[in-house]
Amino acid sequence: MGVISSFIAFASIIYLPNLSYLAFYAFEVAYLTFTAYAIVKHRLMDIKVVISRTAAWVLATALLMGIYFGGVWLYLSYVSREIGAWFLTGNAIYGIMVGEMFHRIRLFFQTSSDKLFLRGKYDYYKELSEASSRVVARLSVPEILKVLYDTFYNVVEIGNPRIYLPENFGEVGGKTERYVYYDRETSRPRKDVEGIEEGGELVKELKEKRKVRFGVKEMEAAVVVPCFTEEKLTAIMVLGPKLTEEGYTDEDLRLLGILGSQAAVALDHTRYIEEYRETQEKLYRSEKLASIGKLAGAIGHDLRNPLGVIKNSVFFLNLKLGEGGADEKVKKHIGIIEKEVETSTRIIEDILSFARVKMPELKAEDIGSLLKDSLYRIPVPEDIKVIKEIAEDLPPAMIDRGQIDQVFSNLILNAYQAMADGGTLKIKAKVNPTIVGKDRELEISFEDTGMGIPPEVLPKIFEPLFTTKVKGTGLGLSICHSIIEGHKGRLEVESTVGKGTTFRVRLPG
């Protein structure tokens, strides 16, 4: 195309001056108009790159023409002055060689020219290309995001770059309903930043055209780069204007497109790894729960009988001591026995509850009403304030009322216990944004301002028999987790030491 356009331009320069004055200048105006349109439409304003490419083209042309004219001079001087079959054959062979070699020679001169005159630009493109190679070698989401964000901030120098991944990224069998922003510092989804809806106009356009979208004002984006693996939109890169106030060139977009494709491949591999890991963890957990459940059931029944005997004996002793005016010290110790028997009974009930977690009997229930009932039954400590934010338009949920009540009560009680010095418990219930026609999701969150959970403890809190409480059994949250899983939902936790903890129950609507 470059050779053809150059030929047309060269022919125009030779031929057009022979036209009339009016025709010549009318052509010039049209030529400048189309050129200006091409510059604006195709972002050809980087004059340094234009000069570099033009110089490379001129040098490549001059070299090949020099070789040709030199060969012609040698032939005419030392072989024959007649233009015969040998001369024409040589021209044809050289023409084929030029067709094969011109592009490579031009690239050689262009690379050399870039290194000499556009040293900073050359290094920039080189670093951007190397980032594509680095991102493929990463095997975790945080590592991939780090490479991408470092490239956007330090190499391309983009203002406010954002990377969006599917909300259900890494979940087995999940459906993508929206893309959420992943934070640079934490490599985790930011719930306070609006997501990109799967059924929205932007995603539809990206999937239909499969190319960069320019100027999305509502997102303050200069360009939006889709990242595809085959037919699947794996990620969306939303990039603001460059800090240098330069526009995005064709070479920028080409390299960003390659980077996006490589990132999509890496993320897709990571997703399979995450799904495999989640499947293995669920399998391990289910086997562990089954084993502990059998053991707990057997032990619970064996301990319940002797505890019943002790409890009846304490009751009998209290009756006798009340008649004879027993020593206060004896009464005190019997009181201790009675209290510990109650504690042991509660532990055994927890063990049996854990062993008896059964499939839920689903019925349409009002979540808002159930939350209010759970709160009503548990006395609120005087130094704790409870704030309820329950949406009025909550749809009925298909749940086992008794089991979900057990979950809510446990989470409320845990929140109270975490705020020994007082604080605030905020309970929210809402419907998450979804696509019309897709399954709805109810989110119920319990946010306290207590002591928080240390990061090293957080991954273990749903494990059976794990507890940080002095008198805890380590079964409460494990039972809650099993109940929510039985409802095809999710129980999530976020915590910051010294600030508080948030438990989120996600249930299908």
Short mmCIF file of C-alpha atoms in Angstrom, two decimals:
data_model
loop_
_atom_site.label_atom_id
_atom_site.label_comp_id
_atom_site.label_asym_id
_atom_site.label_seq_id
_atom_site.Cartn_x
_atom_site.Cartn_y
_atom_site.Cartn_z
CA MET A 1 0.00 0.00 0.00
CA GLY A 2 2.88 2.36 0.83
CA VAL A 3 4.49 1.83 -2.61
CA ILE A 4 1.16 2.30 -4.43
CA SER A 5 0.28 5.50 -2.54
CA SER A 6 3.78 6.87 -3.15
CA PHE A 7 3.47 6.12 -6.88
CA ILE A 8 0.12 7.93 -7.04
CA ALA A 9 1.56 10.93 -5.19
CA PHE A 10 4.64 10.99 -7.47
CA ALA A 11 2.52 10.73 -10.62
CA SER A 12 0.24 13.50 -9.34
CA ILE A 13 3.19 15.85 -8.82
CA ILE A 14 4.38 15.25 -12.40
CA TYR A 15 1.01 15.26 -14.18
CA LEU A 16 -1.24 17.69 -12.31
CA PRO A 17 0.69 20.90 -13.10
CA ASN A 18 -0.21 20.27 -16.76
CA LEU A 19 -3.89 20.73 -15.89
CA SER A 20 -5.61 24.07 -15.82
CA TYR A 21 -5.02 26.45 -12.91
CA LEU A 22 -8.51 25.82 -11.46
CA ALA A 23 -8.36 22.02 -11.78
CA PHE A 24 -4.88 21.89 -10.22
CA TYR A 25 -5.81 23.90 -7.13
CA ALA A 26 -9.19 22.14 -6.77
CA PHE A 27 -7.26 18.88 -6.56
CA GLU A 28 -4.88 20.40 -4.00
CA VAL A 29 -7.80 21.47 -1.77
CA ALA A 30 -9.39 18.02 -2.01
CA TYR A 31 -6.03 16.36 -1.31
CA LEU A 32 -5.43 18.50 1.81
CA THR A 33 -9.00 17.86 3.01
CA PHE A 34 -8.62 14.09 2.76
CA THR A 35 -5.19 14.27 4.38
CA ALA A 36 -6.53 16.32 7.31
CA TYR A 37 -9.41 13.88 7.74
CA ALA A 38 -6.99 10.94 7.76
CA ILE A 39 -4.82 12.66 10.37
CA VAL A 40 -7.74 13.27 12.71
CA LYS A 41 -9.48 9.95 12.06
CA HIS A 42 -6.41 7.74 12.28
CA ARG A 43 -4.38 9.69 14.86
CA LEU A 44 -1.38 10.48 12.61
CA MET A 45 -0.38 13.59 14.56
CA ASP A 46 2.85 12.13 15.96
CA ILE A 47 5.15 14.02 13.58
CA LYS A 48 8.27 12.36 14.98
CA VAL A 49 6.99 8.94 14.02
CA VAL A 50 5.97 10.23 10.56
CA ILE A 51 9.48 11.61 9.98
CA SER A 52 11.08 8.39 11.20
CA ARG A 53 8.98 6.21 8.91
CA THR A 54 9.42 8.54 5.93
CA ALA A 55 13.19 8.56 6.43
CA ALA A 56 13.22 4.76 6.60
CA TRP A 57 11.16 4.52 3.40
CA VAL A 58 13.38 7.01 1.54
CA LEU A 59 16.59 5.27 2.64
CA ALA A 60 15.27 1.82 1.70
CA THR A 61 14.14 3.12 -1.70
CA ALA A 62 17.45 4.92 -2.28
CA LEU A 63 19.46 1.80 -1.39
CA LEU A 64 17.49 -0.48 -3.72
CA MET A 65 17.48 2.09 -6.52
CA GLY A 66 21.23 2.61 -6.05
CA ILE A 67 21.84 -1.13 -6.35
CA TYR A 68 19.63 -1.25 -9.45
CA PHE A 69 21.27 1.67 -11.24
CA GLY A 70 24.69 0.36 -10.25
CA GLY A 71 23.83 -3.03 -11.73
CA VAL A 72 22.52 -1.41 -14.93
CA TRP A 73 25.70 0.67 -15.27
CA LEU A 74 27.93 -2.41 -14.80
CA TYR A 75 25.87 -4.39 -17.36
CA LEU A 76 25.95 -1.64 -19.98
CA SER A 77 29.63 -0.88 -19.37
CA TYR A 78 31.11 -4.37 -19.26
CA VAL A 79 28.56 -6.88 -20.60
CA SER A 80 26.53 -5.43 -23.46
CA ARG A 81 25.05 -2.14 -24.55
CA GLU A 82 22.04 -3.91 -25.97
CA ILE A 83 18.93 -4.52 -23.86
CA GLY A 84 18.30 -8.18 -24.55
CA ALA A 85 16.84 -11.25 -22.86
CA TRP A 86 19.54 -11.40 -20.19
CA PHE A 87 18.93 -7.77 -19.20
CA LEU A 88 15.16 -8.26 -18.97
CA THR A 89 15.58 -11.51 -17.01
CA GLY A 90 17.88 -9.75 -14.56
CA ASN A 91 15.34 -6.94 -14.15
CA ALA A 92 12.55 -9.42 -13.43
CA ILE A 93 14.64 -11.30 -10.85
CA TYR A 94 15.67 -8.04 -9.17
CA GLY A 95 12.04 -6.88 -9.14
CA ILE A 96 11.01 -10.05 -7.30
CA MET A 97 13.89 -9.57 -4.84
CA VAL A 98 12.80 -5.97 -4.20
CA GLY A 99 9.24 -7.14 -3.53
CA GLU A 100 10.54 -9.65 -0.99
CA MET A 101 13.22 -7.49 0.65
CA PHE A 102 11.81 -3.96 0.69
CA HIS A 103 9.74 -4.40 3.87
CA ARG A 104 12.64 -5.94 5.81
CA ILE A 105 15.11 -3.29 4.69
CA ARG A 106 12.64 -0.52 5.56
CA LEU A 107 12.12 -2.02 9.04
CA PHE A 108 15.90 -2.18 9.53
CA PHE A 109 16.27 1.51 8.69
CA GLN A 110 13.18 2.41 10.74
CA THR A 111 14.51 0.60 13.85
CA SER A 112 17.90 2.28 13.42
CA SER A 113 16.21 5.65 12.91
CA ASP A 114 14.04 5.16 16.02
CA LYS A 115 17.11 4.33 18.10
CA LEU A 116 18.94 7.40 16.82
CA PHE A 117 16.23 10.07 16.70
CA LEU A 118 13.43 8.66 18.90
CA ARG A 119 15.44 7.06 21.65
CA GLY A 120 12.81 7.66 24.34
CA LYS A 121 9.96 6.56 22.07
CA TYR A 122 11.89 3.45 21.01
CA ASP A 123 12.56 2.47 24.63
CA TYR A 124 8.88 3.11 25.42
CA TYR A 125 7.66 0.77 22.68
CA LYS A 126 10.29 -1.80 23.63
CA GLU A 127 9.14 -1.77 27.30
CA LEU A 128 5.50 -2.00 26.24
CA SER A 129 6.31 -5.04 24.07
CA GLU A 130 8.28 -6.66 26.89
CA ALA A 131 5.32 -6.20 29.26
CA SER A 132 3.27 -8.44 26.96
CA SER A 133 5.86 -11.19 27.37
CA ARG A 134 6.04 -10.74 31.14
CA VAL A 135 2.29 -10.88 31.73
CA VAL A 136 1.92 -14.31 30.09
CA ALA A 137 4.44 -15.80 32.53
CA ARG A 138 2.35 -14.83 35.58
CA LEU A 139 0.16 -17.44 37.28
CA SER A 140 -1.94 -15.42 39.72
CA VAL A 141 -4.33 -12.49 39.44
CA PRO A 142 -2.28 -10.17 41.72
CA GLU A 143 0.88 -10.80 39.66
CA ILE A 144 -0.91 -10.16 36.36
CA LEU A 145 -2.55 -6.98 37.66
CA LYS A 146 0.78 -5.73 39.01
CA VAL A 147 2.44 -6.06 35.58
CA LEU A 148 -0.47 -4.30 33.87
CA TYR A 149 -0.80 -1.44 36.37
CA ASP A 150 2.99 -0.89 36.50
CA THR A 151 3.02 -0.71 32.70
CA PHE A 152 0.13 1.76 32.57
CA TYR A 153 1.54 4.03 35.29
CA ASN A 154 5.30 3.86 34.65
CA VAL A 155 5.66 3.13 30.92
CA VAL A 156 2.62 4.57 29.12
CA GLU A 157 2.03 7.11 31.93
CA ILE A 158 -1.75 6.86 31.86
CA GLY A 159 -3.98 8.76 34.24
CA ASN A 160 -6.48 6.66 36.19
CA PRO A 161 -6.11 3.23 34.52
CA ARG A 162 -8.66 0.62 35.66
CA ILE A 163 -8.90 -3.10 35.01
CA TYR A 164 -12.29 -4.83 35.20
CA LEU A 165 -12.69 -8.60 35.60
CA PRO A 166 -15.88 -10.70 35.77
CA GLU A 167 -17.50 -10.50 39.20
CA ASN A 168 -17.50 -14.30 39.45
CA PHE A 169 -13.87 -14.68 38.31
CA GLY A 170 -12.42 -17.97 39.56
CA GLU A 171 -15.75 -19.43 40.67
CA VAL A 172 -16.78 -22.83 39.35
CA GLY A 173 -19.77 -22.62 37.02
CA GLY A 174 -20.49 -18.96 37.77
CA LYS A 175 -22.30 -16.68 35.31
CA THR A 176 -20.81 -13.33 34.37
CA GLU A 177 -23.34 -10.61 35.14
CA ARG A 178 -21.02 -7.65 35.42
CA TYR A 179 -17.35 -6.70 35.42
CA VAL A 180 -15.90 -5.20 38.61
CA TYR A 181 -12.92 -2.92 39.13
CA TYR A 182 -9.86 -4.58 40.65
CA ASP A 183 -7.82 -2.27 42.87
CA ARG A 184 -4.11 -1.77 42.15
CA GLU A 185 -2.99 -1.96 45.78
CA THR A 186 -5.06 -4.91 47.03
CA SER A 187 -5.68 -6.79 43.74
CA ARG A 188 -9.24 -7.29 45.00
CA PRO A 189 -12.61 -6.06 43.69
CA ARG A 190 -13.68 -2.58 44.79
CA LYS A 191 -17.36 -2.68 45.79
CA ASP A 192 -17.55 1.12 46.05
CA VAL A 193 -16.76 1.62 42.34
CA GLU A 194 -19.58 1.07 39.86
CA GLY A 195 -19.14 -2.02 37.70
CA ILE A 196 -19.70 -2.54 33.97
CA GLU A 197 -22.90 -4.46 33.26
CA GLU A 198 -22.67 -7.53 31.03
CA GLY A 199 -25.87 -6.50 29.27
CA GLY A 200 -24.86 -2.83 28.93
CA GLU A 201 -24.22 -0.97 25.68
CA LEU A 202 -20.44 -0.80 26.21
CA VAL A 203 -19.98 -4.57 26.58
CA LYS A 204 -22.34 -5.24 23.65
CA GLU A 205 -20.30 -2.90 21.43
CA LEU A 206 -16.97 -4.39 22.55
CA LYS A 207 -18.20 -7.92 21.82
CA GLU A 208 -19.69 -6.96 18.48
CA LYS A 209 -16.78 -4.91 17.10
CA ARG A 210 -13.92 -6.56 19.08
CA LYS A 211 -11.80 -3.43 18.92
CA VAL A 212 -10.80 -0.41 20.99
CA ARG A 213 -13.56 2.02 21.94
CA PHE A 214 -12.64 5.71 22.13
CA GLY A 215 -13.88 8.48 24.40
CA VAL A 216 -16.24 6.93 26.97
CA LYS A 217 -17.07 10.14 28.84
CA GLU A 218 -19.16 8.58 31.61
CA MET A 219 -16.11 6.52 32.64
CA GLU A 220 -13.60 9.35 32.08
CA ALA A 221 -11.81 7.05 29.64
CA ALA A 222 -9.76 8.03 26.61
CA VAL A 223 -9.75 4.44 25.36
CA VAL A 224 -11.32 1.14 26.44
CA VAL A 225 -9.38 -1.98 25.44
CA PRO A 226 -11.28 -5.30 25.40
CA CYS A 227 -9.32 -8.46 26.28
CA PHE A 228 -10.64 -11.54 24.46
CA THR A 229 -9.77 -15.22 24.59
CA GLU A 230 -11.49 -16.70 21.56
CA GLU A 231 -15.13 -15.55 21.92
CA LYS A 232 -15.01 -14.74 25.64
CA LEU A 233 -14.49 -11.23 27.02
CA THR A 234 -12.06 -11.99 29.84
CA ALA A 235 -11.22 -8.45 30.97
CA ILE A 236 -11.78 -4.78 30.15
CA MET A 237 -8.97 -2.21 30.42
CA VAL A 238 -10.30 1.33 30.92
CA LEU A 239 -7.52 3.86 30.29
CA GLY A 240 -7.64 7.60 30.95
CA PRO A 241 -5.71 10.26 29.02
CA LYS A 242 -1.91 10.19 29.07
CA LEU A 243 -0.30 12.36 31.73
CA THR A 244 1.90 13.87 28.98
CA GLU A 245 -1.33 15.09 27.29
CA GLU A 246 -0.24 13.31 24.08
CA GLY A 247 -2.80 11.38 22.10
CA TYR A 248 -2.78 7.63 21.63
CA THR A 249 -0.94 6.72 18.40
CA ASP A 250 -1.66 3.74 16.17
CA GLU A 251 1.46 2.06 17.56
CA ASP A 252 0.20 2.65 21.13
CA LEU A 253 -3.10 0.99 20.31
CA ARG A 254 -1.44 -1.90 18.47
CA LEU A 255 0.83 -2.67 21.43
CA LEU A 256 -1.97 -2.17 23.98
CA GLY A 257 -4.09 -4.57 21.93
CA ILE A 258 -1.31 -7.17 22.06
CA LEU A 259 -0.90 -6.57 25.80
CA GLY A 260 -4.65 -7.02 26.28
CA SER A 261 -4.67 -10.28 24.32
CA GLN A 262 -1.73 -11.65 26.31
CA ALA A 263 -3.36 -10.56 29.58
CA ALA A 264 -6.58 -12.33 28.57
CA VAL A 265 -4.68 -15.57 27.92
CA ALA A 266 -2.85 -15.29 31.26
CA LEU A 267 -6.07 -14.50 33.15
CA ASP A 268 -7.88 -17.39 31.48
CA HIS A 269 -5.13 -19.78 32.59
CA THR A 270 -5.30 -18.30 36.08
CA ARG A 271 -9.08 -18.73 36.14
CA TYR A 272 -8.72 -22.45 35.47
CA ILE A 273 -6.13 -22.70 38.25
CA GLU A 274 -8.44 -20.82 40.65
CA GLU A 275 -11.42 -23.01 39.72
CA TYR A 276 -9.36 -26.17 40.20
CA ARG A 277 -8.15 -24.90 43.57
CA GLU A 278 -11.70 -24.03 44.65
CA THR A 279 -12.96 -27.47 43.59
CA GLN A 280 -10.17 -29.18 45.52
CA GLU A 281 -10.87 -27.08 48.62
CA LYS A 282 -14.59 -27.86 48.47
CA LEU A 283 -13.87 -31.56 48.04
CA TYR A 284 -11.42 -31.53 50.94
CA ARG A 285 -13.86 -29.56 53.08
CA SER A 286 -16.80 -31.85 52.30
CA GLU A 287 -14.75 -34.95 53.14
CA LYS A 288 -13.48 -33.32 56.32
CA LEU A 289 -16.97 -32.22 57.33
CA ALA A 290 -18.37 -35.69 56.72
CA SER A 291 -15.66 -37.32 58.87
CA ILE A 292 -15.99 -34.79 61.68
CA GLY A 293 -19.79 -35.00 61.49
CA LYS A 294 -19.80 -38.77 62.05
CA LEU A 295 -17.32 -38.48 64.92
CA ALA A 296 -19.18 -35.52 66.45
CA GLY A 297 -22.50 -37.34 66.31
CA ALA A 298 -21.11 -40.40 68.07
CA ILE A 299 -19.27 -38.39 70.75
CA GLY A 300 -22.22 -36.05 71.29
CA HIS A 301 -24.65 -38.86 72.04
CA ASP A 302 -22.13 -40.63 74.30
CA LEU A 303 -21.50 -37.46 76.35
CA ARG A 304 -25.10 -36.34 76.57
CA ASN A 305 -26.19 -39.21 78.85
CA PRO A 306 -23.56 -38.76 81.61
CA LEU A 307 -24.12 -34.98 81.54
CA GLY A 308 -27.83 -35.59 82.04
CA VAL A 309 -27.03 -37.70 85.09
CA ILE A 310 -24.74 -34.99 86.51
CA LYS A 311 -27.39 -32.33 85.91
CA ASN A 312 -30.07 -34.36 87.71
CA SER A 313 -27.67 -35.05 90.59
CA VAL A 314 -26.91 -31.33 90.98
CA PHE A 315 -30.63 -30.58 91.00
CA PHE A 316 -31.15 -33.22 93.75
CA LEU A 317 -28.22 -31.86 95.81
CA ASN A 318 -29.60 -28.33 95.59
CA LEU A 319 -32.92 -29.57 96.98
CA LYS A 320 -31.24 -31.33 99.91
CA LEU A 321 -28.84 -28.48 100.65
CA GLY A 322 -31.74 -26.05 100.68
CA GLU A 323 -33.45 -28.09 103.39
CA GLY A 324 -30.46 -28.46 105.71
CA GLY A 325 -28.82 -25.05 105.43
CA ALA A 326 -25.56 -26.23 103.90
CA ASP A 327 -22.20 -24.52 103.98
CA GLU A 328 -21.96 -21.56 101.57
CA LYS A 329 -18.67 -22.90 100.20
CA VAL A 330 -20.37 -26.17 99.24
CA LYS A 331 -23.22 -24.25 97.58
CA LYS A 332 -20.68 -22.19 95.62
CA HIS A 333 -18.92 -25.28 94.22
CA ILE A 334 -22.22 -26.92 93.32
CA GLY A 335 -23.12 -23.71 91.48
CA ILE A 336 -19.84 -23.96 89.53
CA ILE A 337 -20.65 -27.58 88.62
CA GLU A 338 -24.11 -26.54 87.44
CA LYS A 339 -22.71 -23.72 85.29
CA GLU A 340 -20.08 -25.94 83.66
CA VAL A 341 -22.67 -28.62 82.96
CA GLU A 342 -24.72 -26.00 81.09
CA THR A 343 -21.61 -24.97 79.11
CA SER A 344 -20.85 -28.60 78.26
CA THR A 345 -24.47 -29.18 77.23
CA ARG A 346 -24.30 -26.18 74.89
CA ILE A 347 -21.07 -27.50 73.34
CA ILE A 348 -22.66 -30.91 72.79
CA GLU A 349 -25.71 -29.27 71.20
CA ASP A 350 -23.37 -27.40 68.83
CA ILE A 351 -21.61 -30.67 67.98
CA LEU A 352 -24.91 -32.41 67.30
CA SER A 353 -26.15 -29.44 65.25
CA PHE A 354 -22.98 -29.66 63.18
CA ALA A 355 -23.50 -33.39 62.65
CA ARG A 356 -27.20 -32.92 61.80
CA VAL A 357 -26.95 -30.16 59.17
CA LYS A 358 -29.44 -31.41 56.60
CA MET A 359 -30.66 -30.34 53.20
CA PRO A 360 -32.79 -27.19 53.49
CA GLU A 361 -36.55 -27.30 53.00
CA LEU A 362 -37.01 -24.30 50.73
CA LYS A 363 -40.01 -21.98 50.93
CA ALA A 364 -40.58 -18.40 49.81
CA GLU A 365 -39.77 -16.20 52.81
CA ASP A 366 -39.46 -12.49 53.56
CA ILE A 367 -35.80 -11.82 54.40
CA GLY A 368 -36.57 -8.43 55.96
CA SER A 369 -39.09 -9.96 58.36
CA LEU A 370 -36.69 -12.78 59.25
CA LEU A 371 -33.90 -10.30 60.04
CA LYS A 372 -36.19 -8.34 62.36
CA ASP A 373 -37.21 -11.55 64.18
CA SER A 374 -33.56 -12.58 64.64
CA LEU A 375 -32.68 -9.15 66.05
CA TYR A 376 -35.70 -9.11 68.35
CA ARG A 377 -34.78 -12.39 70.05
CA ILE A 378 -31.21 -11.36 70.91
CA PRO A 379 -30.96 -8.56 73.51
CA VAL A 380 -28.89 -5.59 72.30
CA PRO A 381 -26.13 -4.57 74.77
CA GLU A 382 -26.56 -1.04 76.10
CA ASP A 383 -23.31 0.27 74.60
CA ILE A 384 -23.99 -1.06 71.10
CA LYS A 385 -26.02 0.77 68.44
CA VAL A 386 -27.78 -1.24 65.72
CA ILE A 387 -28.43 0.41 62.34
CA LYS A 388 -30.78 -1.37 59.92
CA GLU A 389 -30.72 -0.61 56.19
CA ILE A 390 -33.20 -3.10 54.74
CA ALA A 391 -34.41 -2.35 51.21
CA GLU A 392 -38.17 -2.15 50.87
CA ASP A 393 -38.24 -3.88 47.48
CA LEU A 394 -36.59 -7.12 48.62
CA PRO A 395 -38.11 -10.04 46.70
CA PRO A 396 -39.08 -13.25 48.57
CA ALA A 397 -36.19 -15.70 48.91
CA MET A 398 -36.38 -19.48 48.61
CA ILE A 399 -34.85 -20.50 51.96
CA ASP A 400 -35.20 -22.77 54.97
CA ARG A 401 -36.38 -20.21 57.52
CA GLY A 402 -35.07 -22.10 60.56
CA GLN A 403 -31.60 -22.59 59.09
CA ILE A 404 -31.18 -19.02 57.84
CA ASP A 405 -32.47 -17.72 61.19
CA GLN A 406 -29.71 -19.78 62.82
CA VAL A 407 -27.13 -18.12 60.53
CA PHE A 408 -28.41 -14.58 61.17
CA SER A 409 -28.58 -15.14 64.95
CA ASN A 410 -25.03 -16.51 65.02
CA LEU A 411 -23.62 -13.59 63.02
CA ILE A 412 -25.47 -11.01 65.17
CA LEU A 413 -24.26 -12.64 68.40
CA ASN A 414 -20.67 -12.81 67.10
CA ALA A 415 -20.82 -9.11 66.22
CA TYR A 416 -22.01 -8.20 69.73
CA GLN A 417 -19.23 -10.29 71.28
CA ALA A 418 -16.61 -8.65 69.04
CA MET A 419 -17.61 -5.21 70.39
CA ALA A 420 -16.96 -5.76 74.10
CA ASP A 421 -16.28 -2.02 74.57
CA GLY A 422 -19.30 -0.92 72.56
CA GLY A 423 -19.69 0.06 68.94
CA THR A 424 -22.06 -0.05 65.98
CA LEU A 425 -23.59 -2.98 64.13
CA LYS A 426 -24.86 -2.07 60.68
CA ILE A 427 -27.14 -4.63 59.01
CA LYS A 428 -27.92 -4.17 55.31
CA ALA A 429 -30.13 -6.17 52.98
CA LYS A 430 -30.38 -5.41 49.27
CA VAL A 431 -30.70 -6.89 45.79
CA ASN A 432 -27.48 -6.69 43.81
CA PRO A 433 -27.61 -5.13 40.30
CA THR A 434 -28.26 -7.91 37.79
CA ILE A 435 -29.23 -8.38 34.19
CA VAL A 436 -32.91 -8.58 33.36
CA GLY A 437 -33.88 -12.22 32.99
CA LYS A 438 -30.94 -13.57 34.97
CA ASP A 439 -31.01 -15.01 38.48
CA ARG A 440 -31.23 -12.38 41.22
CA GLU A 441 -28.92 -12.26 44.20
CA LEU A 442 -29.77 -11.09 47.72
CA GLU A 443 -26.95 -9.67 49.79
CA ILE A 444 -27.26 -9.43 53.58
CA SER A 445 -24.27 -7.91 55.37
CA PHE A 446 -23.39 -7.63 59.07
CA GLU A 447 -20.79 -4.90 59.62
CA ASP A 448 -19.39 -4.34 63.12
CA THR A 449 -16.83 -1.89 64.50
CA GLY A 450 -15.14 -4.43 66.74
CA MET A 451 -11.56 -5.58 67.15
CA GLY A 452 -11.32 -7.19 63.72
CA ILE A 453 -9.78 -10.52 62.72
CA PRO A 454 -6.03 -10.88 62.07
CA PRO A 455 -5.12 -11.68 58.42
CA GLU A 456 -3.44 -14.97 59.38
CA VAL A 457 -6.63 -16.14 61.12
CA LEU A 458 -9.14 -15.03 58.46
CA PRO A 459 -8.71 -18.01 56.06
CA LYS A 460 -9.39 -20.49 58.90
CA ILE A 461 -12.53 -19.08 60.50
CA PHE A 462 -14.94 -21.36 58.61
CA GLU A 463 -12.98 -24.50 59.48
CA PRO A 464 -14.72 -26.80 62.00
CA LEU A 465 -13.31 -26.75 65.56
CA PHE A 466 -11.23 -23.61 64.88
CA THR A 467 -11.89 -20.81 67.38
CA THR A 468 -10.18 -17.82 68.96
CA LYS A 469 -12.73 -17.57 71.79
CA VAL A 470 -11.85 -18.91 75.23
CA LYS A 471 -15.15 -20.77 75.55
CA GLY A 472 -15.92 -21.21 71.86
CA THR A 473 -16.45 -24.55 70.13
CA GLY A 474 -15.27 -23.49 66.68
CA LEU A 475 -18.46 -24.84 65.12
CA GLY A 476 -20.77 -21.81 64.87
CA LEU A 477 -19.32 -20.25 61.70
CA SER A 478 -18.63 -23.65 60.20
CA ILE A 479 -22.32 -24.55 60.61
CA CYS A 480 -23.31 -21.18 59.08
CA HIS A 481 -21.00 -21.80 56.13
CA SER A 482 -22.48 -25.28 55.54
CA ILE A 483 -26.05 -23.93 55.73
CA ILE A 484 -25.38 -21.16 53.20
CA GLU A 485 -23.64 -23.60 50.85
CA GLY A 486 -26.71 -25.85 51.15
CA HIS A 487 -28.75 -22.87 49.88
CA LYS A 488 -26.40 -22.49 46.84
CA GLY A 489 -25.18 -19.22 48.32
CA ARG A 490 -21.92 -17.79 49.63
CA LEU A 491 -20.75 -16.60 53.04
CA GLU A 492 -17.91 -14.07 52.73
CA VAL A 493 -15.88 -12.14 55.28
CA GLU A 494 -13.74 -9.00 55.19
CA SER A 495 -11.91 -7.68 58.23
CA THR A 496 -9.40 -5.05 59.29
CA VAL A 497 -7.74 -5.31 62.68
CA GLY A 498 -8.82 -2.41 64.88
CA LYS A 499 -11.62 -1.31 62.51
CA GLY A 500 -14.09 -4.18 62.38
CA THR A 501 -15.45 -7.12 60.43
CA THR A 502 -18.09 -7.54 57.74
CA PHE A 503 -19.84 -10.84 57.02
CA ARG A 504 -21.82 -11.03 53.76
CA VAL A 505 -24.47 -13.63 53.07
CA ARG A 506 -25.27 -13.97 49.36
CA LEU A 507 -28.39 -15.94 48.48
CA PRO A 508 -30.09 -16.64 45.15
CA GLY A 509 -33.30 -14.65 44.87
#
